[in-house]
């Protein structure tokens, strides 16, 4: 371990020392060894300096993924530049907001409109071709400029709510590396693993697959969100994937394809992880039936702390509904409305305390003070806005998000619970709830061939009558965001469209 193991690029330095010729990262048919990834990061560090970037400057990347992007991430770390990776589809008002918000010194993009937006703000731009040229051509510099401190910001991860413009979570080197090491200590990625991640690097769950793989000396294959369709099984087999970083939409697609025997061969998966949304139990049963050697580790986390809890392998079989225990060196508990800790079994707001709690929101002091609270001069603890309870053994059970909890006929209802009940109805493969908008009641969207009345009737065997939405709307597929989560804005648009049809 290096003397500065709290810096992001130290993870790469350690991997190079241990496995220089081992495969590090693959994307779009190209693979880099750890030595090649390290060389590319050092070339790009010099490139950033040549472009005039200095410690504390911001770098924004809005482009399709490639093996050059991981190299650029480590390069930014080497020179103390704070990077922000955006989904390639970020455009218009959202991109304008990011450029105004973080005032980058450089934008890497191939999009003409994005370049124009940057030029209007006197922000330099470079193409992905010039990035690749700088990464893979020319000699490797013998030295890099003095780097950052562990307390310096290393990345800004923009997260968006359902009604507001994106806000950026600030991660320091020390916070990021602690979180990555703590997660790896529980998941236990291995040097021989091939980690397949169909998640964009703009999604912190996807980004951390790079860091976890580097810590393990494993090989990470960066897929694309579009590859979770019929080609998913073949992609996993071709990659030799042993670990799959999944969200429910990815896992459900894989389970469906394996049940139908699509692709012929089965991938050599030994581990599936999940975070971001609750994983349906039926999906896991189906995957385990198709892949007998598969182990599952469910997790709970937010961008603001990366990961809060992780289940032991297959712990969901012993403790259904739990998302695990706190990361080593951290604490997870629940509090009442006055901030007092609640005893085991009581539902309250989930709070995370430890070095995995990030620094706050970029240029949002009021929101930072609201969510990242300091108690009597201690390090900040994250008030997540999510609700749940902890059992006697410290296992967390998620009850719903603040914006997931709504009132129906005067009763408190969790959309997560309602969606889970709908998925348990035979014939329903996916479900999502749009909370009530006065005067309308909650609306349930399902992927099913059943009549809406049959779905609602089936739910009466699962949950209380007052929790059942007033209306059910079958759809071919649930709209998803670029991170594979249900797109609530698109659901609202579908609801408006359906209401318009009914009133005509």
Short mmCIF file of C-alpha atoms in Angstrom, two decimals, residues 4-282:
data_model
loop_
_atom_site.label_atom_id
_atom_site.label_comp_id
_atom_site.label_asym_id
_atom_site.label_seq_id
_atom_site.Cartn_x
_atom_site.Cartn_y
_atom_site.Cartn_z
CA UNK A 4 -0.92 8.15 0.22
CA UNK A 5 -3.60 5.46 0.07
CA UNK A 6 -6.33 8.05 0.53
CA UNK A 7 -6.01 9.37 -3.04
CA UNK A 8 -8.08 7.89 -5.85
CA UNK A 9 -5.19 7.21 -8.23
CA UNK A 10 -3.41 5.27 -5.46
CA UNK A 11 -5.91 2.49 -6.13
CA UNK A 12 -4.56 2.23 -9.66
CA UNK A 13 -0.94 2.47 -8.52
CA UNK A 14 -1.50 -0.47 -6.15
CA UNK A 15 -3.14 -2.54 -8.91
CA UNK A 16 -0.29 -1.85 -11.33
CA UNK A 17 2.26 -2.95 -8.75
CA UNK A 18 0.36 -6.19 -8.12
CA UNK A 19 -0.93 -7.13 -11.59
CA UNK A 20 0.68 -4.96 -14.31
CA UNK A 21 -0.23 -7.28 -17.17
CA UNK A 22 -3.66 -8.30 -15.90
CA UNK A 23 -6.71 -7.07 -17.86
CA UNK A 24 -8.12 -3.95 -16.22
CA UNK A 25 -10.97 -2.52 -18.29
CA UNK A 26 -12.78 -3.33 -21.54
CA UNK A 27 -15.20 -1.24 -23.54
CA UNK A 28 -16.41 -1.35 -27.14
CA UNK A 29 -14.11 -4.23 -28.02
CA UNK A 30 -10.90 -2.76 -26.58
CA UNK A 31 -9.13 -4.00 -23.45
CA UNK A 32 -6.41 -2.27 -21.42
CA UNK A 33 -4.10 -3.99 -18.97
CA UNK A 34 -3.40 -2.27 -15.67
CA UNK A 35 -0.04 -1.11 -17.01
CA UNK A 36 -1.72 0.32 -20.13
CA UNK A 37 -4.44 1.99 -18.05
CA UNK A 38 -1.78 3.51 -15.80
CA UNK A 39 0.25 4.76 -18.78
CA UNK A 40 -2.86 6.30 -20.33
CA UNK A 41 -3.74 8.04 -17.07
CA UNK A 42 -0.27 9.58 -16.87
CA UNK A 43 -0.39 10.78 -20.48
CA UNK A 44 -3.80 12.32 -19.84
CA UNK A 45 -2.60 13.97 -16.64
CA UNK A 46 0.08 15.72 -18.71
CA UNK A 47 -2.55 16.56 -21.34
CA UNK A 48 -4.75 18.25 -18.74
CA UNK A 49 -1.81 20.30 -17.52
CA UNK A 50 -0.94 21.31 -21.10
CA UNK A 51 -4.51 22.52 -21.52
CA UNK A 52 -4.02 24.74 -18.49
CA UNK A 53 -6.05 22.85 -15.91
CA UNK A 54 -4.88 23.22 -12.32
CA UNK A 55 -5.67 21.69 -8.96
CA UNK A 56 -9.24 22.60 -8.00
CA UNK A 57 -10.46 23.08 -11.59
CA UNK A 58 -13.47 21.13 -12.82
CA UNK A 59 -13.63 18.75 -15.78
CA UNK A 60 -16.95 17.65 -17.31
CA UNK A 61 -17.30 14.68 -19.66
CA UNK A 62 -20.52 14.20 -21.62
CA UNK A 63 -19.82 11.46 -24.16
CA UNK A 64 -20.31 7.74 -24.79
CA UNK A 65 -18.23 5.45 -22.59
CA UNK A 66 -14.81 4.16 -23.69
CA UNK A 67 -11.61 2.80 -22.13
CA UNK A 68 -10.25 6.36 -22.27
CA UNK A 69 -12.77 7.56 -19.69
CA UNK A 70 -11.44 5.45 -16.78
CA UNK A 71 -7.95 6.64 -17.70
CA UNK A 72 -9.20 10.23 -17.62
CA UNK A 73 -10.78 9.69 -14.20
CA UNK A 74 -7.45 8.58 -12.75
CA UNK A 75 -5.63 11.34 -14.67
CA UNK A 76 -7.86 14.01 -13.12
CA UNK A 77 -7.08 12.53 -9.71
CA UNK A 78 -3.32 12.75 -10.36
CA UNK A 79 -3.43 16.50 -11.01
CA UNK A 80 -6.11 17.41 -8.47
CA UNK A 81 -8.83 18.20 -11.02
CA UNK A 82 -12.42 17.47 -9.98
CA UNK A 83 -14.20 15.39 -12.61
CA UNK A 84 -17.89 15.05 -13.38
CA UNK A 85 -19.19 12.38 -15.75
CA UNK A 86 -22.58 13.11 -17.30
CA UNK A 87 -24.83 10.73 -19.16
CA UNK A 88 -24.27 11.18 -22.87
CA UNK A 89 -27.94 12.14 -23.32
CA UNK A 90 -27.71 15.17 -21.00
CA UNK A 91 -28.59 18.12 -23.20
CA UNK A 92 -30.31 21.51 -23.25
CA UNK A 93 -31.41 23.03 -19.95
CA UNK A 94 -29.78 20.33 -17.84
CA UNK A 95 -26.38 20.70 -19.51
CA UNK A 96 -26.64 24.49 -19.33
CA UNK A 97 -27.33 24.16 -15.61
CA UNK A 98 -24.28 21.93 -15.03
CA UNK A 99 -21.98 24.27 -16.98
CA UNK A 100 -23.25 27.27 -15.02
CA UNK A 101 -23.20 25.39 -11.73
CA UNK A 102 -19.70 23.90 -11.68
CA UNK A 103 -18.00 26.28 -14.16
CA UNK A 104 -15.69 23.67 -15.69
CA UNK A 105 -12.35 24.49 -17.24
CA UNK A 106 -12.87 21.76 -19.86
CA UNK A 107 -15.78 19.90 -21.45
CA UNK A 108 -15.15 16.65 -23.36
CA UNK A 109 -17.97 16.05 -25.82
CA UNK A 110 -18.71 15.27 -29.46
CA UNK A 111 -22.09 16.99 -29.46
CA UNK A 112 -22.22 20.22 -31.47
CA UNK A 113 -24.90 21.82 -29.30
CA UNK A 114 -22.93 20.99 -26.15
CA UNK A 115 -19.81 22.56 -27.64
CA UNK A 116 -21.75 25.69 -28.50
CA UNK A 117 -23.14 25.88 -24.97
CA UNK A 118 -19.59 25.61 -23.61
CA UNK A 119 -18.21 28.21 -26.01
CA UNK A 120 -20.89 30.69 -24.94
CA UNK A 121 -19.43 30.37 -21.45
CA UNK A 122 -15.77 30.48 -22.57
CA UNK A 123 -15.31 26.85 -21.56
CA UNK A 124 -12.74 24.93 -23.59
CA UNK A 125 -13.89 21.75 -25.33
CA UNK A 126 -12.19 18.65 -26.66
CA UNK A 127 -13.56 15.71 -28.63
CA UNK A 128 -13.42 12.06 -27.63
CA UNK A 129 -11.01 11.51 -30.55
CA UNK A 130 -8.54 14.01 -29.12
CA UNK A 131 -9.00 12.40 -25.71
CA UNK A 132 -8.13 8.98 -27.15
CA UNK A 133 -5.13 10.40 -29.04
CA UNK A 134 -3.80 11.97 -25.86
CA UNK A 135 -4.38 8.79 -23.87
CA UNK A 136 -2.74 6.28 -26.17
CA UNK A 137 -0.18 8.14 -28.28
CA UNK A 138 3.23 9.40 -27.28
CA UNK A 139 5.67 8.72 -24.45
CA UNK A 140 4.62 8.24 -20.84
CA UNK A 141 5.67 11.22 -18.70
CA UNK A 142 8.14 10.32 -15.99
CA UNK A 143 6.52 12.60 -13.42
CA UNK A 144 3.28 14.43 -12.77
CA UNK A 145 2.71 17.76 -11.00
CA UNK A 146 2.10 17.81 -7.25
CA UNK A 147 -1.25 16.16 -6.66
CA UNK A 148 -4.16 16.76 -4.32
CA UNK A 149 -4.72 16.13 -0.62
CA UNK A 150 -7.10 13.49 0.67
CA UNK A 151 -9.50 16.24 1.77
CA UNK A 152 -9.69 17.75 -1.73
CA UNK A 153 -12.73 17.11 -3.95
CA UNK A 154 -12.19 14.41 -6.56
CA UNK A 155 -15.58 14.27 -8.26
CA UNK A 156 -18.98 15.86 -8.54
CA UNK A 157 -21.82 13.42 -9.16
CA UNK A 158 -24.97 15.12 -10.37
CA UNK A 159 -28.25 13.67 -9.17
CA UNK A 160 -31.66 14.89 -10.23
CA UNK A 161 -34.98 14.86 -8.45
CA UNK A 162 -38.35 14.53 -10.11
CA UNK A 163 -39.03 18.26 -10.23
CA UNK A 164 -35.70 20.07 -9.84
CA UNK A 165 -32.51 20.62 -11.79
CA UNK A 166 -29.57 18.35 -10.94
CA UNK A 167 -27.56 18.95 -7.79
CA UNK A 168 -23.98 17.76 -7.38
CA UNK A 169 -22.74 15.61 -4.51
CA UNK A 170 -19.12 16.45 -3.66
CA UNK A 171 -16.83 13.49 -2.94
CA UNK A 172 -13.33 13.98 -1.56
CA UNK A 173 -10.50 11.55 -2.22
CA UNK A 174 -10.62 10.28 1.35
CA UNK A 175 -14.37 9.74 1.34
CA UNK A 176 -14.39 8.00 -2.03
CA UNK A 177 -11.49 5.67 -1.25
CA UNK A 178 -12.89 4.79 2.18
CA UNK A 179 -16.26 3.93 0.64
CA UNK A 180 -14.68 1.86 -2.13
CA UNK A 181 -12.46 -0.09 0.27
CA UNK A 182 -15.33 -0.70 2.71
CA UNK A 183 -17.64 -1.95 -0.06
CA UNK A 184 -14.92 -4.21 -1.48
CA UNK A 185 -14.25 -5.67 1.97
CA UNK A 186 -17.83 -6.95 2.05
CA UNK A 187 -18.39 -7.88 -1.62
CA UNK A 188 -14.99 -9.49 -2.03
CA UNK A 189 -14.35 -9.08 -5.75
CA UNK A 190 -11.49 -11.38 -6.80
CA UNK A 191 -8.49 -10.92 -9.13
CA UNK A 192 -9.92 -13.60 -11.45
CA UNK A 193 -13.34 -11.89 -11.64
CA UNK A 194 -14.77 -10.34 -14.78
CA UNK A 195 -17.15 -7.65 -13.56
CA UNK A 196 -19.82 -6.80 -16.14
CA UNK A 197 -21.41 -3.38 -15.67
CA UNK A 198 -24.16 -2.29 -18.07
CA UNK A 199 -24.53 0.89 -16.02
CA UNK A 200 -23.20 4.25 -17.23
CA UNK A 201 -20.19 5.72 -15.45
CA UNK A 202 -22.34 8.79 -14.77
CA UNK A 203 -24.29 6.58 -12.33
CA UNK A 204 -22.21 6.19 -9.17
CA UNK A 205 -23.09 2.49 -8.94
CA UNK A 206 -21.52 2.08 -12.39
CA UNK A 207 -18.53 4.31 -11.57
CA UNK A 208 -17.71 2.35 -8.44
CA UNK A 209 -17.49 -0.88 -10.43
CA UNK A 210 -14.29 0.61 -11.85
CA UNK A 211 -12.91 1.37 -8.38
CA UNK A 212 -13.94 -1.97 -6.85
CA UNK A 213 -12.39 -3.86 -9.75
CA UNK A 214 -9.19 -1.84 -9.44
CA UNK A 215 -9.00 -2.65 -5.72
CA UNK A 216 -9.41 -6.34 -6.48
CA UNK A 217 -7.16 -6.37 -9.54
CA UNK A 218 -10.21 -7.65 -11.43
CA UNK A 219 -11.30 -7.02 -15.01
CA UNK A 220 -14.27 -4.70 -15.47
CA UNK A 221 -16.22 -4.76 -18.73
CA UNK A 222 -18.16 -1.57 -19.36
CA UNK A 223 -21.33 -2.44 -21.24
CA UNK A 224 -23.98 -0.01 -22.42
CA UNK A 225 -27.57 0.49 -21.21
CA UNK A 226 -28.81 -0.55 -24.66
CA UNK A 227 -27.14 -3.94 -24.17
CA UNK A 228 -29.66 -5.12 -21.57
CA UNK A 229 -32.03 -6.33 -24.30
CA UNK A 230 -31.93 -9.68 -26.12
CA UNK A 231 -28.13 -9.48 -26.47
CA UNK A 232 -27.56 -9.39 -22.69
CA UNK A 233 -26.97 -13.12 -22.22
CA UNK A 234 -24.58 -13.32 -25.18
CA UNK A 235 -22.67 -10.27 -23.92
CA UNK A 236 -22.26 -11.86 -20.49
CA UNK A 237 -21.11 -15.15 -22.00
CA UNK A 238 -18.73 -13.44 -24.43
CA UNK A 239 -17.20 -11.39 -21.60
CA UNK A 240 -16.91 -14.43 -19.33
CA UNK A 241 -18.70 -12.36 -16.68
CA UNK A 242 -18.52 -13.68 -13.12
CA UNK A 243 -20.00 -10.60 -11.42
CA UNK A 244 -22.99 -8.58 -12.62
CA UNK A 245 -23.77 -5.14 -11.22
CA UNK A 246 -27.53 -5.03 -11.66
CA UNK A 247 -30.53 -2.85 -11.08
CA UNK A 248 -33.99 -4.48 -11.16
CA UNK A 249 -34.58 -3.78 -14.85
CA UNK A 250 -31.30 -5.53 -15.77
CA UNK A 251 -31.97 -8.50 -13.48
CA UNK A 252 -35.54 -8.87 -14.74
CA UNK A 253 -34.35 -8.81 -18.36
CA UNK A 254 -31.72 -11.46 -17.62
CA UNK A 255 -34.19 -13.68 -15.77
CA UNK A 256 -36.67 -13.45 -18.64
CA UNK A 257 -34.03 -14.28 -21.27
CA UNK A 258 -32.70 -17.25 -19.31
CA UNK A 259 -36.20 -18.65 -18.76
CA UNK A 260 -36.78 -18.51 -22.50
CA UNK A 261 -33.42 -20.08 -23.26
CA UNK A 262 -32.29 -17.05 -25.27
CA UNK A 263 -28.63 -17.09 -26.23
CA UNK A 264 -28.03 -20.82 -25.85
CA UNK A 265 -25.19 -20.74 -23.31
CA UNK A 266 -25.44 -19.50 -19.75
CA UNK A 267 -22.96 -16.98 -18.31
CA UNK A 268 -20.54 -18.09 -15.55
CA UNK A 269 -21.95 -15.62 -13.04
CA UNK A 270 -21.04 -16.27 -9.41
CA UNK A 271 -22.32 -12.97 -7.93
CA UNK A 272 -25.10 -10.49 -8.62
CA UNK A 273 -25.34 -7.22 -6.72
CA UNK A 274 -28.21 -4.76 -6.62
CA UNK A 275 -28.85 -1.25 -5.39
CA UNK A 276 -30.89 1.75 -6.50
CA UNK A 277 -34.31 0.10 -6.11
CA UNK A 278 -35.83 -2.95 -4.44
CA UNK A 279 -35.13 -6.22 -6.25
CA UNK A 280 -38.27 -8.36 -6.71
CA UNK A 281 -37.97 -11.70 -4.90
CA UNK A 282 -39.51 -13.52 -7.88
#
